[in-house]
CSV table of C-alpha atoms and ligand atoms in Angstrom, one decimal:
chain,number,residue,atom,x,y,z
A,1500,MET,CA,5.7,-32.8,25.6
A,1501,PRO,CA,3.1,-35.6,26.0
A,1502,ASP,CA,0.6,-35.8,23.1
A,1503,ARG,CA,-2.2,-33.5,24.2
A,1504,GLY,CA,-4.8,-35.6,22.5
A,1505,LYS,CA,-4.0,-38.4,24.8
A,1506,LEU,CA,-4.3,-36.5,28.1
A,1507,SER,CA,-7.5,-37.0,30.0
A,1508,ASP,CA,-9.7,-34.1,31.1
A,1509,ILE,CA,-8.5,-34.2,34.6
A,1510,GLU,CA,-4.8,-34.2,33.3
A,1511,LEU,CA,-5.4,-31.2,31.2
A,1512,LYS,CA,-7.0,-29.4,34.0
A,1513,ILE,CA,-4.2,-30.1,36.4
A,1514,ARG,CA,-1.6,-29.2,33.6
A,1515,SER,CA,-3.5,-25.9,33.0
A,1516,VAL,CA,-3.3,-24.9,36.8
A,1517,MET,CA,0.4,-25.8,36.6
A,1518,LEU,CA,0.9,-23.4,33.6
A,1519,ALA,CA,-1.1,-20.7,35.3
A,1520,LEU,CA,1.2,-21.0,38.3
A,1521,ASP,CA,4.3,-21.0,36.0
A,1522,MET,CA,3.0,-17.8,34.4
A,1523,GLY,CA,2.5,-16.1,37.7
A,1524,GLU,CA,-1.2,-15.9,37.4
A,1525,CYS,CA,-3.1,-15.2,40.7
A,1526,VAL,CA,-4.7,-18.5,41.7
A,1527,ALA,CA,-6.4,-19.2,45.0
A,1528,LEU,CA,-3.5,-21.2,46.4
A,1529,SER,CA,-1.9,-20.3,49.7
A,1530,LYS,CA,1.8,-20.4,49.6
A,1531,ILE,CA,4.3,-22.1,51.9
A,1532,PRO,CA,5.6,-19.2,54.3
A,1533,TYR,CA,9.2,-18.2,53.5
A,1534,GLN,CA,10.4,-18.9,57.1
A,1535,GLN,CA,8.9,-22.2,57.3
A,1536,TYR,CA,10.4,-23.3,54.1
A,1537,GLU,CA,13.8,-21.8,54.9
A,1538,GLN,CA,14.0,-23.5,58.1
A,1539,ALA,CA,13.3,-27.0,56.8
A,1540,ASP,CA,16.1,-29.4,55.8
A,1541,GLY,CA,16.2,-30.9,52.1
A,1542,ASN,CA,13.7,-33.7,52.7
A,1543,GLY,CA,11.4,-31.4,54.7
A,1544,LYS,CA,11.4,-28.9,51.8
A,1545,LYS,CA,10.4,-31.5,49.4
A,1546,ARG,CA,7.7,-32.7,51.7
A,1547,LEU,CA,6.3,-29.3,52.0
A,1548,LEU,CA,6.2,-28.9,48.2
A,1549,LYS,CA,4.6,-32.3,47.6
A,1550,ALA,CA,1.9,-31.5,50.1
A,1551,LYS,CA,0.7,-28.7,47.8
A,1552,LEU,CA,-0.5,-31.3,45.3
A,1553,GLU,CA,-3.9,-31.3,47.1
A,1554,ASP,CA,-4.3,-27.5,46.5
A,1555,ILE,CA,-3.3,-27.7,42.9
A,1556,CYS,CA,-5.8,-30.6,42.4
A,1557,ARG,CA,-8.5,-28.7,44.2
A,1558,LEU,CA,-8.0,-25.7,41.8
A,1559,ALA,CA,-8.2,-28.2,38.9
A,1560,GLY,CA,-11.4,-29.5,40.2
A,1561,VAL,CA,-10.3,-33.1,41.0
A,1562,SER,CA,-12.5,-34.9,43.4
A,1563,MET,CA,-11.0,-35.5,46.9
A,1564,THR,CA,-13.7,-38.1,47.8
A,1565,GLU,CA,-14.3,-40.1,44.7
A,1566,ASN,CA,-11.9,-42.4,43.0
A,1567,LEU,CA,-10.7,-41.3,39.5
A,1568,ARG,CA,-9.8,-43.3,36.4
A,1569,CYS,CA,-6.1,-44.2,36.8
A,1570,LEU,CA,-3.8,-41.7,35.0
A,1571,MET,CA,-1.2,-44.5,34.4
A,1572,HIS,CA,-3.0,-47.5,33.3
A,1573,GLU,CA,-5.5,-47.9,30.3
A,1574,GLY,CA,-9.0,-49.2,30.6
A,1575,ASP,CA,-9.6,-48.2,34.4
A,1576,ASP,CA,-13.4,-48.5,33.9
A,1577,ARG,CA,-14.1,-48.9,37.6
A,1578,PRO,CA,-11.9,-46.1,38.9
A,1579,SER,CA,-9.2,-47.1,41.1
A,1580,MET,CA,-7.1,-44.0,41.6
A,1581,HIS,CA,-7.4,-42.0,44.7
A,1582,LEU,CA,-6.1,-38.5,45.6
A,1583,TYR,CA,-4.2,-38.4,49.0
A,1584,PRO,CA,-2.9,-35.0,50.1
A,1585,ASP,CA,0.5,-35.5,48.7
A,1586,ARG,CA,0.0,-38.1,45.9
A,1587,PHE,CA,-2.3,-40.2,43.6
A,1588,TYR,CA,-2.3,-43.8,44.4
A,1589,CYS,CA,-3.9,-46.5,42.1
A,1590,PHE,CA,-5.2,-49.7,43.9
A,1591,ALA,CA,-5.1,-51.6,40.6
A,1592,CYS,CA,-1.7,-51.0,39.2
A,1593,GLN,CA,-0.1,-49.7,42.4
A,1594,SER,CA,1.1,-46.4,40.7
A,1595,SER,CA,2.0,-43.7,42.9
A,1596,LEU,CA,2.3,-40.1,41.5
A,1597,ASP,CA,3.5,-37.2,43.6
A,1598,LEU,CA,3.7,-33.5,42.5
A,1599,PHE,CA,7.1,-34.0,40.9
A,1600,ASP,CA,6.0,-37.1,39.1
A,1601,LEU,CA,3.0,-35.2,37.8
A,1602,MET,CA,5.2,-32.3,36.6
A,1603,LYS,CA,7.4,-34.7,34.7
A,1604,HIS,CA,4.2,-36.4,33.2
A,1605,LEU,CA,2.3,-33.3,32.2
A,1606,LEU,CA,5.1,-30.7,31.5
A,1607,ASP,CA,7.6,-33.2,30.2
A,1608,GLU,CA,10.5,-31.7,32.3
A,1609,ARG,CA,12.9,-34.6,32.8
A,1610,SER,CA,15.3,-32.8,35.2
A,1611,PHE,CA,14.2,-33.3,39.0
A,1612,GLU,CA,16.3,-30.3,39.8
A,1613,LYS,CA,14.4,-28.1,37.2
A,1614,ARG,CA,11.1,-29.4,38.6
A,1615,ARG,CA,12.1,-28.7,42.2
A,1616,GLN,CA,13.0,-25.1,41.2
A,1617,MET,CA,9.7,-24.6,39.4
A,1618,ALA,CA,7.7,-25.9,42.2
A,1619,GLU,CA,9.6,-23.6,44.6
A,1620,ARG,CA,9.0,-20.6,42.3
A,1621,TRP,CA,5.2,-21.7,42.4
A,1622,LEU,CA,4.6,-22.6,45.8
A,1623,VAL,CA,6.9,-20.8,48.2
A,1624,ALA,CA,6.1,-17.2,49.3
A,1625,ARG,CA,8.8,-14.8,48.8
A,1626,GLU,CA,10.4,-13.2,51.8
A,1627,ASP,CA,8.3,-10.1,51.6
A,1628,GLU,CA,5.2,-11.8,50.4
A,1629,ALA,CA,2.1,-12.8,52.5
A,1630,ALA,CA,1.6,-16.6,52.1
A,1631,VAL,CA,-2.3,-16.3,51.8
A,1632,ALA,CA,-3.8,-16.1,48.4
A,1633,VAL,CA,-6.2,-13.4,48.0
A,1634,THR,CA,-7.5,-13.4,44.5
A,1635,TYR,CA,-9.1,-16.3,42.5
A,1636,ALA,CA,-8.9,-16.8,38.7
A,1637,PRO,CA,-11.0,-19.8,37.8
A,1638,VAL,CA,-9.6,-22.0,35.1
A,1639,VAL,CA,-12.5,-22.1,32.6
A,1640,ASP,CA,-11.7,-23.2,29.2
A,1641,THR,CA,-8.2,-24.9,29.5
A,1642,LYS,CA,-7.0,-24.3,26.0
A,1643,SER,CA,-7.7,-20.7,25.7
A,1644,ALA,CA,-6.9,-19.8,29.3
A,1645,GLU,CA,-3.6,-21.4,28.7
A,1646,LEU,CA,-3.1,-19.5,25.6
A,1647,ILE,CA,-4.0,-16.1,26.9
A,1648,ALA,CA,-1.9,-16.7,30.1
A,1649,MET,CA,1.0,-17.5,27.7
A,1650,ILE,CA,0.6,-14.4,25.7
A,1651,ASN,CA,0.2,-12.3,28.8
A,1652,ARG,CA,3.3,-13.7,30.3
A,1653,TYR,CA,5.6,-14.1,27.3
A,1654,GLY,CA,4.1,-11.7,24.7
A,1655,GLN,CA,6.1,-8.8,23.4
A,1656,PRO,CA,5.5,-6.4,20.5
A,1657,ALA,CA,6.1,-8.1,17.2
A,1658,ASP,CA,8.1,-5.3,15.9
A,1659,ALA,CA,10.5,-5.6,18.8
A,1660,ASN,CA,11.5,-9.1,18.0
A,1661,PRO,CA,13.7,-9.5,14.9
A,1662,TYR,CA,12.6,-13.1,14.3
A,1663,CYS,CA,8.9,-12.2,14.3
A,1664,MET,CA,9.7,-9.1,12.2
A,1665,ALA,CA,11.6,-11.1,9.6
A,1666,TYR,CA,8.5,-13.3,9.2
A,1667,LEU,CA,6.1,-10.3,9.0
A,1668,ARG,CA,8.3,-8.6,6.3
A,1669,SER,CA,8.2,-11.8,4.3
A,1670,ARG,CA,4.4,-11.3,4.4
A,1671,GLY,CA,4.7,-7.7,3.4
A,1672,ILE,CA,4.0,-6.3,6.7
A,1673,THR,CA,5.9,-3.4,7.9
A,1674,PRO,CA,7.0,-2.7,11.6
A,1675,GLU,CA,4.7,0.5,11.5
A,1676,THR,CA,1.7,-1.7,10.7
A,1677,ALA,CA,2.7,-4.2,13.3
A,1678,ARG,CA,2.9,-1.5,15.9
A,1679,ARG,CA,-0.4,0.2,14.8
A,1680,ILE,CA,-2.3,-3.1,14.9
A,1681,GLY,CA,-0.7,-4.1,18.2
A,1682,LEU,CA,0.7,-7.5,16.9
A,1683,LEU,CA,2.3,-9.5,19.5
A,1684,CYS,CA,4.6,-12.4,19.5
A,1685,TYR,CA,5.8,-15.0,21.9
A,1686,GLU,CA,7.8,-18.1,22.3
A,1687,ASN,CA,6.4,-21.2,24.1
A,1688,PRO,CA,9.1,-22.0,26.6
A,1689,TYR,CA,8.2,-25.7,26.7
A,1690,THR,CA,8.3,-26.4,23.1
A,1691,ASN,CA,10.3,-23.3,21.8
A,1692,ASP,CA,7.5,-22.9,19.0
A,1693,ARG,CA,7.2,-19.2,18.1
A,1694,PHE,CA,3.9,-17.5,17.6
A,1695,LEU,CA,2.3,-14.4,16.3
A,1696,ALA,CA,-0.6,-13.3,18.2
A,1697,VAL,CA,-3.2,-11.0,16.4
A,1698,PRO,CA,-5.5,-9.1,18.7
A,1699,CYS,CA,-9.1,-9.5,17.8
A,1700,GLY,CA,-11.0,-7.2,20.4
A,1701,ALA,CA,-10.7,-7.2,24.0
A,1702,LYS,CA,-8.5,-10.3,25.4
A,1703,HIS,CA,-9.2,-12.3,22.0
A,1704,TYR,CA,-6.3,-13.3,19.9
A,1705,VAL,CA,-5.8,-15.5,16.9
A,1706,VAL,CA,-2.4,-17.2,17.1
A,1707,ARG,CA,-0.6,-18.5,14.1
A,1708,VAL,CA,2.8,-20.4,14.4
A,1709,TYR,CA,5.7,-18.8,12.4
A,1710,ALA,CA,8.4,-21.2,13.8
A,1711,ASN,CA,7.3,-24.7,14.2
A,1712,ARG,CA,10.3,-26.0,16.0
A,1713,SER,CA,8.6,-29.0,17.8
A,1714,GLY,CA,6.8,-30.2,14.6
A,1715,ASN,CA,3.6,-30.3,16.8
A,1716,ALA,CA,2.3,-26.7,16.8
A,1717,ASP,CA,-1.1,-26.0,15.7
A,1718,LYS,CA,-1.0,-23.8,12.6
A,1719,TYR,CA,-3.6,-21.6,13.9
A,1720,ARG,CA,-5.4,-21.3,17.3
A,1721,ASN,CA,-8.0,-18.9,18.8
A,1722,ALA,CA,-7.7,-17.7,22.3
A,1723,GLY,CA,-11.1,-16.8,23.3
A,1724,GLU,CA,-14.2,-17.4,21.0
A,1725,ILE,CA,-13.7,-17.0,17.4
A,1726,THR,CA,-14.0,-13.3,16.6
A,1727,LEU,CA,-13.6,-11.1,13.7
A,1728,PHE,CA,-10.3,-9.1,13.1
A,1729,GLN,CA,-10.9,-5.4,12.9
A,1730,ALA,CA,-14.7,-5.8,13.5
A,1731,GLN,CA,-14.7,-2.2,14.8
A,1732,SER,CA,-14.4,-1.2,11.2
A,1733,TRP,CA,-18.1,-1.5,10.8
A,1734,ASN,CA,-18.7,1.3,13.2
A,1735,ALA,CA,-15.5,3.4,12.5
A,1736,CYS,CA,-15.8,3.8,8.6
A,1737,ARG,CA,-18.1,6.4,7.1
A,1738,ASP,CA,-21.3,5.4,5.3
A,1739,GLU,CA,-21.1,3.8,1.9
A,1740,THR,CA,-17.5,2.7,2.4
A,1741,VAL,CA,-16.3,-0.4,0.6
A,1742,VAL,CA,-15.1,-2.9,3.3
A,1743,PHE,CA,-13.1,-5.9,2.1
A,1744,VAL,CA,-13.7,-9.1,4.0
A,1745,THR,CA,-10.9,-11.9,4.0
A,1746,GLU,CA,-10.4,-15.3,5.6
A,1747,SER,CA,-7.1,-14.6,7.2
A,1748,SER,CA,-6.0,-11.7,9.5
A,1749,LEU,CA,-2.8,-11.4,7.6
A,1750,CYS,CA,-4.8,-10.4,4.4
A,1751,ALA,CA,-6.9,-8.0,6.4
A,1752,ILE,CA,-3.6,-6.5,7.8
A,1753,VAL,CA,-1.9,-5.9,4.4
A,1754,LEU,CA,-5.2,-4.3,3.2
A,1755,ALA,CA,-5.2,-1.9,6.2
A,1756,GLN,CA,-1.5,-1.2,5.5
A,1757,MET,CA,-2.7,-0.1,1.9
A,1758,ASN,CA,-5.5,2.0,3.7
A,1759,PHE,CA,-8.5,-0.1,2.8
A,1760,GLN,CA,-11.1,-0.9,5.3
A,1761,SER,CA,-10.9,-4.5,6.1
A,1762,VAL,CA,-12.2,-7.2,8.3
A,1763,ALA,CA,-11.1,-10.8,8.7
A,1764,LEU,CA,-13.5,-13.7,9.4
A,1765,ASN,CA,-10.5,-15.8,10.9
A,1766,GLY,CA,-11.8,-18.8,8.8
A,1767,VAL,CA,-14.7,-19.3,6.5
A,1768,ASN,CA,-17.5,-19.0,9.0
A,1769,TYR,CA,-19.4,-16.2,7.2
A,1770,LYS,CA,-22.2,-16.2,9.8
A,1771,ARG,CA,-20.1,-13.9,11.9
A,1772,LEU,CA,-20.4,-11.4,8.9
A,1773,LEU,CA,-24.2,-11.9,9.0
A,1774,ASP,CA,-24.2,-11.0,12.7
A,1775,ALA,CA,-23.2,-7.5,11.5
A,1776,ALA,CA,-26.0,-7.2,9.0
A,1777,ASP,CA,-27.9,-4.6,10.7
A,1778,VAL,CA,-25.1,-2.0,11.1
A,1779,ILE,CA,-23.7,-2.9,7.5
A,1780,ALA,CA,-27.1,-2.3,6.1
A,1781,ARG,CA,-27.8,1.0,8.0
A,1782,LYS,CA,-24.5,2.4,7.0
A,1783,LYS,CA,-24.9,1.1,3.4
A,1784,LEU,CA,-21.4,-0.3,3.5
A,1785,LYS,CA,-20.3,-2.3,0.4
A,1786,ILE,CA,-18.9,-5.5,1.3
A,1787,VAL,CA,-16.4,-7.2,-1.0
A,1788,MET,CA,-15.3,-10.7,0.2
A,1789,LEU,CA,-11.9,-11.7,-1.2
A,1790,CYS,CA,-12.3,-15.4,-1.0
A,1791,ASP,CA,-9.1,-17.6,-1.1
A,1792,ASN,CA,-8.6,-18.9,-4.5
A,1793,GLU,CA,-9.6,-22.5,-3.5
A,1794,GLU,CA,-12.8,-24.5,-3.4
A,1795,VAL,CA,-13.5,-23.8,0.2
A,1796,GLY,CA,-13.1,-20.0,-0.4
A,1797,LEU,CA,-15.4,-20.1,-3.2
A,1798,GLN,CA,-18.0,-22.2,-1.2
A,1799,CYS,CA,-17.8,-19.4,1.5
A,1800,GLY,CA,-18.5,-16.6,-1.0
A,1801,VAL,CA,-21.4,-18.4,-2.8
A,1802,LYS,CA,-23.1,-19.5,0.4
A,1803,CYS,CA,-22.6,-16.1,2.1
A,1804,ALA,CA,-24.3,-14.3,-1.1
A,1805,GLU,CA,-27.2,-16.8,-0.8
A,1806,ALA,CA,-27.7,-16.2,2.8
A,1807,ILE,CA,-27.6,-12.4,2.3
A,1808,ARG,CA,-30.4,-12.5,-0.3
A,1809,LYS,CA,-32.6,-14.0,2.4
A,1810,LEU,CA,-31.9,-11.5,5.1
A,1811,PRO,CA,-34.6,-8.9,6.0
A,1812,SER,CA,-32.0,-6.2,5.7
A,1813,SER,CA,-29.8,-7.4,3.0
A,1814,PHE,CA,-26.6,-5.4,1.9
A,1815,ASP,CA,-24.4,-4.8,-0.9
A,1816,PHE,CA,-22.2,-7.8,-1.3
A,1817,LEU,CA,-19.7,-9.0,-3.9
A,1818,TYR,CA,-17.2,-11.7,-3.8
A,1819,HIS,CA,-14.0,-12.2,-5.6
A,1820,HIS,CA,-12.6,-15.6,-6.7
A,1821,LYS,CA,-10.4,-16.5,-9.6
A,1822,LEU,CA,-13.1,-18.6,-11.2
A,1823,PHE,CA,-15.3,-15.8,-12.0
A,1824,SER,CA,-13.3,-12.5,-11.5
A,1825,PRO,CA,-11.2,-10.8,-14.0
A,1826,GLU,CA,-7.7,-11.9,-14.2
A,1827,THR,CA,-5.4,-9.9,-12.2
A,1828,ILE,CA,-2.4,-10.6,-9.8
A,1829,LEU,CA,-5.3,-11.4,-7.3
A,1830,THR,CA,-6.4,-14.3,-9.2
A,1831,LYS,CA,-2.9,-15.8,-9.7
A,1832,HIS,CA,-2.2,-16.2,-5.9
A,1833,LYS,CA,-4.0,-18.1,-3.1
A,1834,ASP,CA,-5.0,-14.9,-1.3
A,1835,VAL,CA,-4.3,-11.2,-0.9
A,1836,ASN,CA,-1.5,-11.6,1.4
A,1837,GLU,CA,0.5,-13.9,-1.1
A,1838,ALA,CA,-0.3,-11.4,-4.0
A,1839,TYR,CA,1.0,-8.6,-1.9
A,1840,ALA,CA,4.0,-10.3,-0.8
A,1841,ALA,CA,4.7,-11.0,-4.6
A,1842,ASP,CA,4.0,-7.6,-6.0
A,1843,PRO,CA,2.5,-4.7,-3.7
A,1844,ARG,CA,2.0,-2.3,-6.4
A,1845,GLN,CA,0.0,-4.4,-8.7
A,1846,THR,CA,-2.0,-5.8,-5.9
A,1847,GLU,CA,-2.9,-2.3,-4.8
A,1848,GLU,CA,-4.0,-1.4,-8.3
A,1849,ALA,CA,-6.1,-4.5,-8.6
A,1850,LEU,CA,-7.8,-3.7,-5.4
A,1851,ARG,CA,-8.4,0.0,-6.3
A,1852,LYS,CA,-10.3,-1.2,-9.3
A,1853,ILE,CA,-12.4,-3.5,-7.4
A,1854,GLU,CA,-13.1,-0.9,-4.8
A,1855,MET,CA,-14.2,1.5,-7.7
A,1856,PHE,CA,-16.3,-1.1,-9.1
A,1857,ALA,CA,-18.1,-1.8,-5.8
A,1858,GLN,CA,-18.7,1.9,-5.3
A,1859,ARG,CA,-20.4,2.6,-8.6
A,1860,ARG,CA,-22.8,-0.2,-8.6
A,1861,GLU,CA,-26.4,1.1,-8.8
A,1862,ASP,CA,-28.4,0.1,-5.7
A,1863,GLU,CA,-31.6,-0.7,-8.0
A,1864,GLU,CA,-29.6,-3.3,-9.8
A,1865,TYR,CA,-28.1,-4.6,-6.7
A,1866,LEU,CA,-27.9,-8.3,-6.4
A,1867,PRO,CA,-25.4,-10.2,-4.2
A,1868,GLY,CA,-22.9,-12.0,-6.4
A,1869,CYS,CA,-19.4,-12.5,-7.9
A,1870,ILE,CA,-17.2,-9.7,-9.1
A,1871,ALA,CA,-17.2,-9.8,-12.8
A,1872,TRP,CA,-17.0,-7.0,-15.4
B,482,ZN,ZN1,-3.5,-47.7,37.7
């Protein structure tokens, strides 16, 4: 797979259209009619497929009139590459790239025969299929569109996949919980990396790699904007409930498994929590942030407490971190998920104590701060 960081914007867009086609997404591309393709000889078939380059590039937003910076040579500051209906041609370095060359370049598929089969699958109408495309799905954010297409196409319930389930079990998560939360998993067919996809609201996922076979997979990625995991908890729980807030969704998942209310920030951006200040204040929810026992986690808790003090409708907020909080199994591990994987019973006990502490605090004495007793 080519290094994504080095692909130009145009290349990424073309690649994203190719991936969308490969995943059977509806794109506004009229297909080669079945009869026409069947009647052509070998070279004729290749010509028909290559002629679809223009359509693919149009979907990717490539200009048909202006020259582009060359995809093949560096430092092409006075753009010398032009798109013809069936190929890119560079006047400076004389590179010529047709559809199959681009597929090799962008998808890293070395076998011509495999590329030919892929192109056939993308571009030739089935016998019973009308050749004209009727729907249009614009390619917006290449990265997240690609991820969501990948999840839609290859995703399966995590509890139905033995490899993913082995991973989840090692994190203390049961198949029942995986099912209840709707965890999905998929394997990227190009890299064979395996991912867990945690649903965060409609059409949003946080994706984490659990088998990094290519060695290049991002550890986490967001499909869609960064959203909170289980943010519906704010509205779903009763007034004055204690809600635990964690950095990672795996932590929030094991909390849910123990029947605690939980929400994950999917990172350390506590501003997403402040966005919910009104509903939290109205329902008098008691927020306990379980910071990761690291410097970044501590900063997140301290800054969040400061920000809450300044809010017009501030709310009950405590944070837990090994530097200040009473020593329990929670202070001995990086986060709740690791503590739980090590000892679920002790972890639950420690959390029940914190929950009781948060519930009993008197409102008059309320001041956002760390958990200490
Ligand atoms: Zn060139």
